[in-house]
Amino acid sequence: MKKVYKANILYTKEKSRFEVVENGYVAVDADGRVTGVAGDLKSLGCEDAEVTDFGDCLLIPAMNDMHVHAPQYRNQAIAMDLELLPWLQNYTFPEEMKYADLDYAERMYRRFVRDQWRFGTMRSCVFGTIHTESTRLLMNIYREAGMGALVGKVGMNRHCPDGLSETVEEMVEGYETLINEELGKKKDDLVGLIVTPRFIPSCTPEMLRACGELAAKYQLPVQSHLSENMDEIAWVQKLEKKSSHYGDAYDRYGLFGQTPTVMAHCVWTKGEELELIKKRGVMVAHCPTSNFNVASGMAPVRQFLDEGVQVGLGSDISGGHDLIIFRMMVYAIQVSKMHYQQNHERAFLTLSEAFWMATKSGGSFFGRVGSFEPGYEFDALVIDDSPLNHDNYSLLERLERYIYLGDDRHIVHRFCRGKEIKEPRII
């Protein structure tokens, strides 16, 4: 039986413009997929349907976080005065070692998922740790919450503390244990595995090769980091001398679009690397706050969009200090304006482009997610922006004000694949 929701509906079919339906209706089937959006029930063929009326609220697609480190949640907004490599050694690695303790992992992971829920993020590409048990735990917490996630057991075996290193055989065994457990789950499960070599410097060639073989054998997606920091790029050049660029190093191991792939940052991506991203269909996860906080630079997102690269937004907790993807839209626009000051040949991002990256573009990594077009899964947020005093503003102006000024208190309902998601349990 269809469900019908009434509100002020805004979404992006394409990056250049919003679709706006004032006092409109969206119909959702029993599988949680949109069957249509219209200004009246007759056009939807739903004259007799029971309607849930959200009044003057805004109804928009839910947020997608394309790059986030769940075990770094406790370090959010700490050590923001360090660059990438010392930040990893002094703060990140010591915190991730704690996730060998399942009690600690559960306490932190539940708080992390609850905060994602608060801020309207219904789908995520998530880095866990090397620990198989805590990776399983995080996947089950997402399942319990009813939210979607691709969760990675991190692969790393060099240039890291002993407590965060495992052999290639241990990494493969851990993945295959989780994969075998996943075989008993429904094929349309909202939660799945994603192969996750941390980045080239943390993985020996044998580890990288094994990750590529896992992705190919089990047809799993891949996530990692790419061209984030100049020192990191120079390090990769020393480690992978046969590779022509950072992306080529991943490509040689089957980790660059051979299965669906998302690479975070790409701050310094250009030339042959950019061409390979386009050729392989690799998605870029743009993480503007992280790029600023760890002094990496400004990703050329306008160029990516102009050249047809698929781009999503990531919070990159805890290099980034903020889990709210709405704010990532704001920061992405601001970063593009800094690029514009340097090169007036490329326009800065528009609001619709930033919104599209956070919804339909990022959501495409999970399937038909991030829009209200027919056949798309109904991931949605209901926004009561009345406390923002929206008298005499257009619907687009109200949405823009919410993106810049709103917070989780204005999100009154959250949906993932058609099901309303209530606040997840914490301990």
Short mmCIF file of N, CA, C and O in Angstrom, two decimals, residues 65-68 228 263-267 284-293 297 299 301 311-317 319-320 328 331 335:
data_model
loop_
_atom_site.label_atom_id
_atom_site.label_comp_id
_atom_site.label_asym_id
_atom_site.label_seq_id
_atom_site.Cartn_x
_atom_site.Cartn_y
_atom_site.Cartn_z
N ASP A 65 26.93 10.90 3.81
CA ASP A 65 28.31 11.21 4.20
C ASP A 65 29.23 10.22 3.50
O ASP A 65 29.26 9.03 3.86
N MET A 66 29.99 10.69 2.54
CA MET A 66 30.77 9.79 1.70
C MET A 66 32.16 9.47 2.24
O MET A 66 32.89 8.69 1.63
N HIS A 67 32.51 10.05 3.39
CA HIS A 67 33.82 9.73 3.97
C HIS A 67 33.83 10.14 5.45
O HIS A 67 33.85 11.32 5.77
N VAL A 68 33.82 9.14 6.31
CA VAL A 68 33.82 9.42 7.75
C VAL A 68 34.51 8.27 8.48
O VAL A 68 34.37 7.11 8.12
N GLU A 228 45.75 13.80 -0.82
CA GLU A 228 45.23 14.72 0.19
C GLU A 228 46.24 15.80 0.54
O GLU A 228 45.89 16.96 0.74
N MET A 263 37.09 7.80 -3.46
CA MET A 263 38.36 8.27 -2.94
C MET A 263 38.17 9.65 -2.30
O MET A 263 37.64 10.56 -2.92
N ALA A 264 38.62 9.75 -1.06
CA ALA A 264 38.46 11.00 -0.32
C ALA A 264 39.55 12.00 -0.67
O ALA A 264 40.70 11.62 -0.91
N HIS A 265 39.15 13.26 -0.72
CA HIS A 265 40.01 14.44 -0.78
C HIS A 265 40.37 14.86 -2.20
O HIS A 265 39.81 15.83 -2.70
N CYS A 266 41.36 14.21 -2.83
CA CYS A 266 41.76 14.57 -4.21
C CYS A 266 42.07 16.06 -4.32
O CYS A 266 41.77 16.70 -5.33
N VAL A 267 42.70 16.58 -3.28
CA VAL A 267 43.02 18.01 -3.24
C VAL A 267 43.97 18.40 -4.35
O VAL A 267 43.83 19.46 -4.97
N VAL A 284 34.69 11.06 -6.12
CA VAL A 284 35.48 11.87 -5.19
C VAL A 284 34.62 12.26 -4.01
O VAL A 284 33.50 12.75 -4.18
N ALA A 285 35.14 12.04 -2.79
CA ALA A 285 34.48 12.52 -1.58
C ALA A 285 35.17 13.81 -1.16
O ALA A 285 36.33 13.78 -0.69
N HIS A 286 34.50 14.92 -1.34
CA HIS A 286 35.06 16.23 -1.02
C HIS A 286 34.82 16.51 0.47
O HIS A 286 33.66 16.49 0.93
N CYS A 287 35.91 16.79 1.19
CA CYS A 287 35.85 16.98 2.65
C CYS A 287 36.46 18.33 3.01
O CYS A 287 37.61 18.41 3.47
N PRO A 288 35.74 19.43 2.79
CA PRO A 288 36.35 20.76 2.89
C PRO A 288 36.87 21.11 4.27
O PRO A 288 37.94 21.71 4.40
N THR A 289 36.15 20.76 5.34
CA THR A 289 36.65 21.14 6.67
C THR A 289 37.93 20.41 7.01
O THR A 289 38.87 20.98 7.57
N SER A 290 38.01 19.14 6.67
CA SER A 290 39.23 18.38 6.93
C SER A 290 40.40 18.95 6.15
O SER A 290 41.51 19.09 6.67
N ASN A 291 40.16 19.28 4.89
CA ASN A 291 41.25 19.82 4.06
C ASN A 291 41.82 21.10 4.65
O ASN A 291 43.03 21.34 4.58
N PHE A 292 40.97 21.91 5.24
CA PHE A 292 41.45 23.13 5.91
C PHE A 292 42.13 22.80 7.24
O PHE A 292 43.20 23.31 7.54
N ASN A 293 41.50 21.93 8.04
CA ASN A 293 42.01 21.69 9.39
C ASN A 293 43.39 21.06 9.42
O ASN A 293 44.20 21.37 10.29
N GLY A 297 44.84 21.76 1.71
CA GLY A 297 44.60 22.61 0.55
C GLY A 297 43.14 22.62 0.16
O GLY A 297 42.27 22.26 0.94
N ALA A 299 40.38 21.39 -2.68
CA ALA A 299 40.11 20.51 -3.82
C ALA A 299 39.44 21.29 -4.95
O ALA A 299 38.57 22.12 -4.71
N VAL A 301 36.90 21.32 -6.93
CA VAL A 301 35.62 20.66 -7.16
C VAL A 301 34.91 21.20 -8.40
O VAL A 301 34.27 20.44 -9.14
N VAL A 311 30.94 13.61 -7.64
CA VAL A 311 31.46 14.14 -6.38
C VAL A 311 30.39 14.06 -5.30
O VAL A 311 29.24 14.45 -5.52
N GLY A 312 30.77 13.55 -4.13
CA GLY A 312 29.92 13.60 -2.95
C GLY A 312 30.62 14.39 -1.87
O GLY A 312 31.77 14.82 -2.04
N LEU A 313 29.95 14.59 -0.75
CA LEU A 313 30.52 15.34 0.37
C LEU A 313 30.79 14.41 1.54
O LEU A 313 30.03 13.47 1.80
N GLY A 314 31.90 14.69 2.25
CA GLY A 314 32.24 13.90 3.43
C GLY A 314 32.57 14.78 4.61
O GLY A 314 33.15 15.86 4.44
N SER A 315 32.21 14.31 5.79
CA SER A 315 32.57 15.05 7.01
C SER A 315 34.01 14.80 7.41
O SER A 315 34.66 15.64 8.02
N ASP A 316 34.53 13.60 7.10
CA ASP A 316 35.88 13.17 7.48
C ASP A 316 36.17 13.42 8.95
O ASP A 316 37.26 13.86 9.32
N ILE A 317 35.18 13.11 9.80
CA ILE A 317 35.50 13.10 11.22
C ILE A 317 36.65 12.12 11.43
O ILE A 317 36.61 11.00 10.93
N GLY A 319 39.40 14.46 11.06
CA GLY A 319 40.13 15.52 10.39
C GLY A 319 39.22 16.71 10.21
O GLY A 319 39.58 17.86 10.46
N GLY A 320 38.01 16.44 9.78
CA GLY A 320 36.94 17.43 9.83
C GLY A 320 36.38 17.49 11.25
O GLY A 320 36.39 16.50 11.97
N MET A 328 28.80 20.99 5.32
CA MET A 328 29.75 20.67 4.26
C MET A 328 29.35 21.36 2.95
O MET A 328 30.20 21.76 2.16
N TYR A 331 30.64 24.93 3.36
CA TYR A 331 32.10 24.99 3.24
C TYR A 331 32.55 24.70 1.81
O TYR A 331 33.50 25.30 1.32
N VAL A 335 34.91 27.13 -0.26
CA VAL A 335 36.18 26.70 -0.86
C VAL A 335 36.20 27.07 -2.35
O VAL A 335 37.20 27.56 -2.87
#
